[in-house]
């Protein structure tokens, strides 16, 4: 298991690297972006994984979010994987923007023809952190996760299901209830089949309602987001956290949309949120 | 003369707008990005124009440079035009990345078939500031200009030839001597013809050598820039400024390349440089 470097760029005193590796959980090559801040010279650092939204690769976040500045300020490594396997030539894989390529939804598929390769949950939770730990000087006990939209869903699900692995979590305009909105119903139905019991493991609000996550959750949501009412529904997460006493700060940001202009605006707050918890 | 808004996004408390307008100097439609920071509500603001490099549109800068954060911090409007006319169907226009489309070099062409439309010098110097002044609340006496690579060349030439119009100038990895490097020789030869006397008006170092520019010039140049030795040659500008007593701060940044990862790293310094002069 090793990373081949595609490119490396000096950035805010550290290095933004782009890598390719053969994924055992996915069964094909995957690309991943890793930002290593200047503090890496002084010893192991916390790791923050960012999960992107529908149609994205590592690139959108890496070039648009402005995260490197804050990662360099706080001394955290940032890992940004792709959103799905690519180029497998599975029939139907490229038919829509919200299923298949670019739309792995961070689940382990159980249905044919997806179950062999569409295993983003295991990839993000197990394989990628082990790979990063083997290639970079990280403090594996200090890991956080965040993401946008589908990736916000992924981050919340990862953290809430694995509080032993992640100390901090946040999200930008997340899909908070994947089992109950059109994007999620299509994806979970396709990857997991029509038995909705299986979907519950990938619904962030159902997971939050059960309790068990203790550190503060930060969520930013633009009020002018075109997907707000139909796909995102942050009030479902708000209610779930209230029921279980899970500490959630949900900020409704007036006038902001679903774009990286929104994400970039609040990226500094999110990385500060993680750094505070990870370095405590 | 008016701007049609293509899109607008809330960003760092202000608005990132993308506009289209019919250009009289270019003779076709042009797109331009304008960031208006939150301070615009309180009165007219200084304007900082950013000129992009080869192959770019307004988009590279607008999504990759992270400039909005600093513009919002200092209260300056940022205007980012395209790098050439587009879609004119002039024979040869799309044959190479460094001439024609995406490569206007900020000159007024004098040669057929370019002279009717490839008039980026007049567009940036005259038409665009007038248009911006008519559509936004700006302080037209407080204008600065900066850019990257070909756009760094454009910014230096604009400022040095027009000290009455621009108060501040800076550049990232600029082409400092367009009449004496391969990119510039190709472009100036094509747009201006083979009489090299005409080229002198578009060679930033020859202009600097004549003196006349008084405010400090900031230039950042990565030492790992693949174009450093063949196309950029910052030492020519350094020598010219020394001769004329023009105040230049040339910073050689170890390990940085020609990319927006480099630009983003030092964007804060550049906008602070302009804001200090423009708001003095």
PDB file of N, CA and C in Angstrom, chain B residues 1 31 41 46-49 62 88 94 100 104 123 130 132-133 140 168 174 184 202 210 215-216 229 236 257 270 276:
ATOM      1  N   UNK B   1     -24.243  51.730 -22.170  1.00  0.00           N
ATOM      2  CA  UNK B   1     -23.249  50.850 -21.560  1.00  0.00           C
ATOM      3  C   UNK B   1     -23.784  50.347 -20.234  1.00  0.00           C
ATOM      4  N   UNK B  31     -16.911  39.202 -20.424  1.00  0.00           N
ATOM      5  CA  UNK B  31     -17.333  38.884 -19.060  1.00  0.00           C
ATOM      6  C   UNK B  31     -16.337  39.466 -18.072  1.00  0.00           C
ATOM      7  N   UNK B  41     -21.635  49.418   1.566  1.00  0.00           N
ATOM      8  CA  UNK B  41     -22.864  50.024   2.084  1.00  0.00           C
ATOM      9  C   UNK B  41     -22.605  51.399   2.689  1.00  0.00           C
ATOM     10  N   UNK B  46     -12.220  52.193  -2.862  1.00  0.00           N
ATOM     11  CA  UNK B  46     -11.157  52.032  -3.859  1.00  0.00           C
ATOM     12  C   UNK B  46     -11.404  50.794  -4.732  1.00  0.00           C
ATOM     13  N   UNK B  47     -10.810  50.816  -5.927  1.00  0.00           N
ATOM     14  CA  UNK B  47     -10.946  49.696  -6.865  1.00  0.00           C
ATOM     15  C   UNK B  47      -9.574  49.121  -7.184  1.00  0.00           C
ATOM     16  N   UNK B  48      -9.505  47.806  -7.135  1.00  0.00           N
ATOM     17  CA  UNK B  48      -8.282  47.091  -7.453  1.00  0.00           C
ATOM     18  C   UNK B  48      -8.598  46.145  -8.613  1.00  0.00           C
ATOM     19  N   UNK B  49      -7.893  46.332  -9.735  1.00  0.00           N
ATOM     20  CA  UNK B  49      -8.123  45.484 -10.912  1.00  0.00           C
ATOM     21  C   UNK B  49      -7.060  44.390 -10.965  1.00  0.00           C
ATOM     22  N   UNK B  62     -10.941  34.299  -9.504  1.00  0.00           N
ATOM     23  CA  UNK B  62     -12.112  34.489  -8.650  1.00  0.00           C
ATOM     24  C   UNK B  62     -12.377  33.290  -7.756  1.00  0.00           C
ATOM     25  N   UNK B  88     -14.406  35.189 -31.723  1.00  0.00           N
ATOM     26  CA  UNK B  88     -14.496  36.060 -32.906  1.00  0.00           C
ATOM     27  C   UNK B  88     -14.296  35.286 -34.199  1.00  0.00           C
ATOM     28  N   UNK B  94      -7.268  30.415 -32.212  1.00  0.00           N
ATOM     29  CA  UNK B  94      -7.242  29.328 -31.231  1.00  0.00           C
ATOM     30  C   UNK B  94      -6.131  28.312 -31.488  1.00  0.00           C
ATOM     31  N   UNK B 100      -3.583  34.949 -29.226  1.00  0.00           N
ATOM     32  CA  UNK B 100      -5.008  34.911 -29.576  1.00  0.00           C
ATOM     33  C   UNK B 100      -5.862  34.726 -28.329  1.00  0.00           C
ATOM     34  N   UNK B 104      -4.364  37.955 -24.742  1.00  0.00           N
ATOM     35  CA  UNK B 104      -4.407  39.302 -25.332  1.00  0.00           C
ATOM     36  C   UNK B 104      -3.220  40.182 -24.968  1.00  0.00           C
ATOM     37  N   UNK B 123      -9.288  48.627 -23.315  1.00  0.00           N
ATOM     38  CA  UNK B 123     -10.398  48.056 -22.560  1.00  0.00           C
ATOM     39  C   UNK B 123     -10.132  48.146 -21.053  1.00  0.00           C
ATOM     40  N   UNK B 130     -14.490  53.007 -16.507  1.00  0.00           N
ATOM     41  CA  UNK B 130     -15.667  53.868 -16.692  1.00  0.00           C
ATOM     42  C   UNK B 130     -16.951  53.085 -16.437  1.00  0.00           C
ATOM     43  N   UNK B 132     -17.248  50.351 -14.586  1.00  0.00           N
ATOM     44  CA  UNK B 132     -17.326  50.035 -13.152  1.00  0.00           C
ATOM     45  C   UNK B 132     -17.789  51.273 -12.368  1.00  0.00           C
ATOM     46  N   UNK B 133     -17.265  52.437 -12.752  1.00  0.00           N
ATOM     47  CA  UNK B 133     -17.650  53.678 -12.065  1.00  0.00           C
ATOM     48  C   UNK B 133     -19.130  53.987 -12.250  1.00  0.00           C
ATOM     49  N   UNK B 140     -13.063  56.806  -7.790  1.00  0.00           N
ATOM     50  CA  UNK B 140     -12.268  56.642  -9.017  1.00  0.00           C
ATOM     51  C   UNK B 140     -10.868  57.209  -8.892  1.00  0.00           C
ATOM     52  N   UNK B 168      -1.417  52.399  -7.125  1.00  0.00           N
ATOM     53  CA  UNK B 168      -0.685  51.255  -6.557  1.00  0.00           C
ATOM     54  C   UNK B 168      -0.580  50.145  -7.586  1.00  0.00           C
ATOM     55  N   UNK B 174       5.517  38.135 -12.698  1.00  0.00           N
ATOM     56  CA  UNK B 174       5.195  38.827 -13.951  1.00  0.00           C
ATOM     57  C   UNK B 174       6.218  38.552 -15.062  1.00  0.00           C
ATOM     58  N   UNK B 184       6.635  37.047 -25.009  1.00  0.00           N
ATOM     59  CA  UNK B 184       6.388  38.427 -25.403  1.00  0.00           C
ATOM     60  C   UNK B 184       6.732  38.681 -26.866  1.00  0.00           C
ATOM     61  N   UNK B 202       5.303  48.356 -24.290  1.00  0.00           N
ATOM     62  CA  UNK B 202       4.732  47.233 -23.558  1.00  0.00           C
ATOM     63  C   UNK B 202       5.802  46.388 -22.868  1.00  0.00           C
ATOM     64  N   UNK B 210      12.710  54.280 -17.319  1.00  0.00           N
ATOM     65  CA  UNK B 210      12.508  55.706 -17.606  1.00  0.00           C
ATOM     66  C   UNK B 210      12.138  56.499 -16.358  1.00  0.00           C
ATOM     67  N   UNK B 215       5.198  55.268  -6.236  1.00  0.00           N
ATOM     68  CA  UNK B 215       4.799  54.475  -5.059  1.00  0.00           C
ATOM     69  C   UNK B 215       5.472  53.097  -5.100  1.00  0.00           C
ATOM     70  N   UNK B 216       5.605  52.445  -3.939  1.00  0.00           N
ATOM     71  CA  UNK B 216       6.331  51.169  -3.877  1.00  0.00           C
ATOM     72  C   UNK B 216       5.665  50.095  -4.745  1.00  0.00           C
ATOM     73  N   UNK B 229      13.324  31.286 -15.660  1.00  0.00           N
ATOM     74  CA  UNK B 229      14.544  31.662 -16.378  1.00  0.00           C
ATOM     75  C   UNK B 229      14.304  32.051 -17.822  1.00  0.00           C
ATOM     76  N   UNK B 236      15.733  41.559 -14.570  1.00  0.00           N
ATOM     77  CA  UNK B 236      15.713  42.686 -15.528  1.00  0.00           C
ATOM     78  C   UNK B 236      14.933  43.865 -14.935  1.00  0.00           C
ATOM     79  N   UNK B 257       5.905  27.743  -6.939  1.00  0.00           N
ATOM     80  CA  UNK B 257       5.839  27.570  -8.396  1.00  0.00           C
ATOM     81  C   UNK B 257       4.974  28.664  -9.035  1.00  0.00           C
ATOM     82  N   UNK B 270      -0.477  41.162  -0.881  1.00  0.00           N
ATOM     83  CA  UNK B 270      -0.662  42.083  -2.009  1.00  0.00           C
ATOM     84  C   UNK B 270      -1.844  43.011  -1.781  1.00  0.00           C
ATOM     85  N   UNK B 276      -3.071  49.823   1.709  1.00  0.00           N
ATOM     86  CA  UNK B 276      -2.295  50.816   2.456  1.00  0.00           C
ATOM     87  C   UNK B 276      -2.088  52.073   1.606  1.00  0.00           C
TER      88      UNK B 276
END
